[in-house]
Amino acid sequence: MTHVNLRPKDLLLILTVILVWGVNFAVIKVGVADVPPLMLGGLRFLLAAFPALLFLRAPKVPIRLYVLYGMTISVGQFALLFTAIHVGMPTGLASLVLQSQAFFTMVFAAFWLKESWHANQLAGLVLAAGGLVLIGSAHGLSMPLAGFMLTIAAAAMWACGNIVTRAVGRYGPMNQLAFVVWASLVPPIPLLLLSAWLEGPPAMAAALAHFSWTAFGAVAYLAWAATLFGYGVWTALLSRYPANRIAPFSLLVPLVGLTTGWVVFGEVLQPVHFAGGALLMAGLLVNLFGGRLFARLKWQT
């Protein structure tokens, strides 16, 4: 990589993406108030695919990888996340708990890709697991256990999608935005079929009959801002800078999510939530940066 120091314009773009992704959780809550969650997911990816695919050529990747990506990181993750928020998972906590995907990715990569673990990764995993246990122990009216478990499951599906993304990367440099757009053709039919089965045609018909500008705004934000703009800018920056210069910024997403949930919905966290969140974020930081620290300590001794 030729550019190591972030240019001010690129730093501004990164912070804009973080803001968009952090607010995304509040927008989901607004959307599921008017549209059944599985139906909302189907509409999101339908709008993400059309009309963008008319302007982007599909990367030369096996169809099975498009399907696997769409079924894991899109159908699996967002069906579970949207439903979690629909049943009462606070948006700020959802943005925080979803970050556990980093550790699910590590576990799945060790199982499927035979990747070895380092001391800092194990330490981070232990810290994060402790944080999740604390957050989960405080379930109640302010955070239903079902919402918490669904969010954990969503993080696991995101991690599965990350493993698929590794497989996609073997096919060489490509337009990642184009891949995301064309992969968005996969989720609408499964999500809408699931909506018809689990939420029922009457609920879907009622949502369409009373489809408001607020509902359209939520769908448009999720499709164009969070998906196309967010992933487009993020992947473009990852192609220009080392991953370790860009990836740590994602740790700011829960900060925006927690703040937005507090300001917009008055979500108030209990002390145990803060303690669990601190442990989870500490685990993420150790996972990202602990390798250098452990290596330095080993070198000094």
PDB file of N, CA and C in Angstrom, residues 46-56 181 224 228:
ATOM      1  N   LEU A  46     -34.102  -5.574  -2.028  1.00  0.00           N
ATOM      2  CA  LEU A  46     -34.691  -5.335  -3.345  1.00  0.00           C
ATOM      3  C   LEU A  46     -34.299  -3.953  -3.843  1.00  0.00           C
ATOM      4  N   LEU A  47     -34.369  -2.964  -2.954  1.00  0.00           N
ATOM      5  CA  LEU A  47     -34.011  -1.597  -3.327  1.00  0.00           C
ATOM      6  C   LEU A  47     -32.496  -1.433  -3.451  1.00  0.00           C
ATOM      7  N   ALA A  48     -31.725  -2.257  -2.748  1.00  0.00           N
ATOM      8  CA  ALA A  48     -30.266  -2.204  -2.882  1.00  0.00           C
ATOM      9  C   ALA A  48     -29.819  -2.758  -4.229  1.00  0.00           C
ATOM     10  N   ALA A  49     -30.567  -3.731  -4.741  1.00  0.00           N
ATOM     11  CA  ALA A  49     -30.202  -4.350  -6.020  1.00  0.00           C
ATOM     12  C   ALA A  49     -30.662  -3.522  -7.213  1.00  0.00           C
ATOM     13  N   PHE A  50     -31.874  -2.993  -7.144  1.00  0.00           N
ATOM     14  CA  PHE A  50     -32.429  -2.223  -8.261  1.00  0.00           C
ATOM     15  C   PHE A  50     -32.529  -0.755  -7.874  1.00  0.00           C
ATOM     16  N   PRO A  51     -32.079   0.162  -8.726  1.00  0.00           N
ATOM     17  CA  PRO A  51     -31.579  -0.098 -10.087  1.00  0.00           C
ATOM     18  C   PRO A  51     -30.059  -0.205 -10.182  1.00  0.00           C
ATOM     19  N   ALA A  52     -29.349  -0.332  -9.038  1.00  0.00           N
ATOM     20  CA  ALA A  52     -27.878  -0.257  -9.046  1.00  0.00           C
ATOM     21  C   ALA A  52     -27.250  -1.303  -9.961  1.00  0.00           C
ATOM     22  N   LEU A  53     -27.847  -2.503 -10.030  1.00  0.00           N
ATOM     23  CA  LEU A  53     -27.216  -3.558 -10.838  1.00  0.00           C
ATOM     24  C   LEU A  53     -27.225  -3.239 -12.335  1.00  0.00           C
ATOM     25  N   LEU A  54     -28.067  -2.283 -12.747  1.00  0.00           N
ATOM     26  CA  LEU A  54     -28.095  -1.878 -14.151  1.00  0.00           C
ATOM     27  C   LEU A  54     -26.829  -1.113 -14.533  1.00  0.00           C
ATOM     28  N   PHE A  55     -26.104  -0.622 -13.527  1.00  0.00           N
ATOM     29  CA  PHE A  55     -24.922   0.206 -13.789  1.00  0.00           C
ATOM     30  C   PHE A  55     -23.614  -0.482 -13.383  1.00  0.00           C
ATOM     31  N   LEU A  56     -23.715  -1.678 -12.815  1.00  0.00           N
ATOM     32  CA  LEU A  56     -22.525  -2.381 -12.342  1.00  0.00           C
ATOM     33  C   LEU A  56     -22.488  -3.788 -12.918  1.00  0.00           C
ATOM     34  N   VAL A 181     -23.962  -5.525  -4.555  1.00  0.00           N
ATOM     35  CA  VAL A 181     -25.203  -5.222  -5.274  1.00  0.00           C
ATOM     36  C   VAL A 181     -25.793  -6.480  -5.898  1.00  0.00           C
ATOM     37  N   TRP A 224     -29.798   2.337   0.519  1.00  0.00           N
ATOM     38  CA  TRP A 224     -28.875   3.231  -0.185  1.00  0.00           C
ATOM     39  C   TRP A 224     -27.768   3.773   0.715  1.00  0.00           C
ATOM     40  N   LEU A 228     -25.359   0.525   0.190  1.00  0.00           N
ATOM     41  CA  LEU A 228     -24.585   0.941  -0.983  1.00  0.00           C
ATOM     42  C   LEU A 228     -23.517   1.976  -0.638  1.00  0.00           C
TER      43      LEU A 228
END
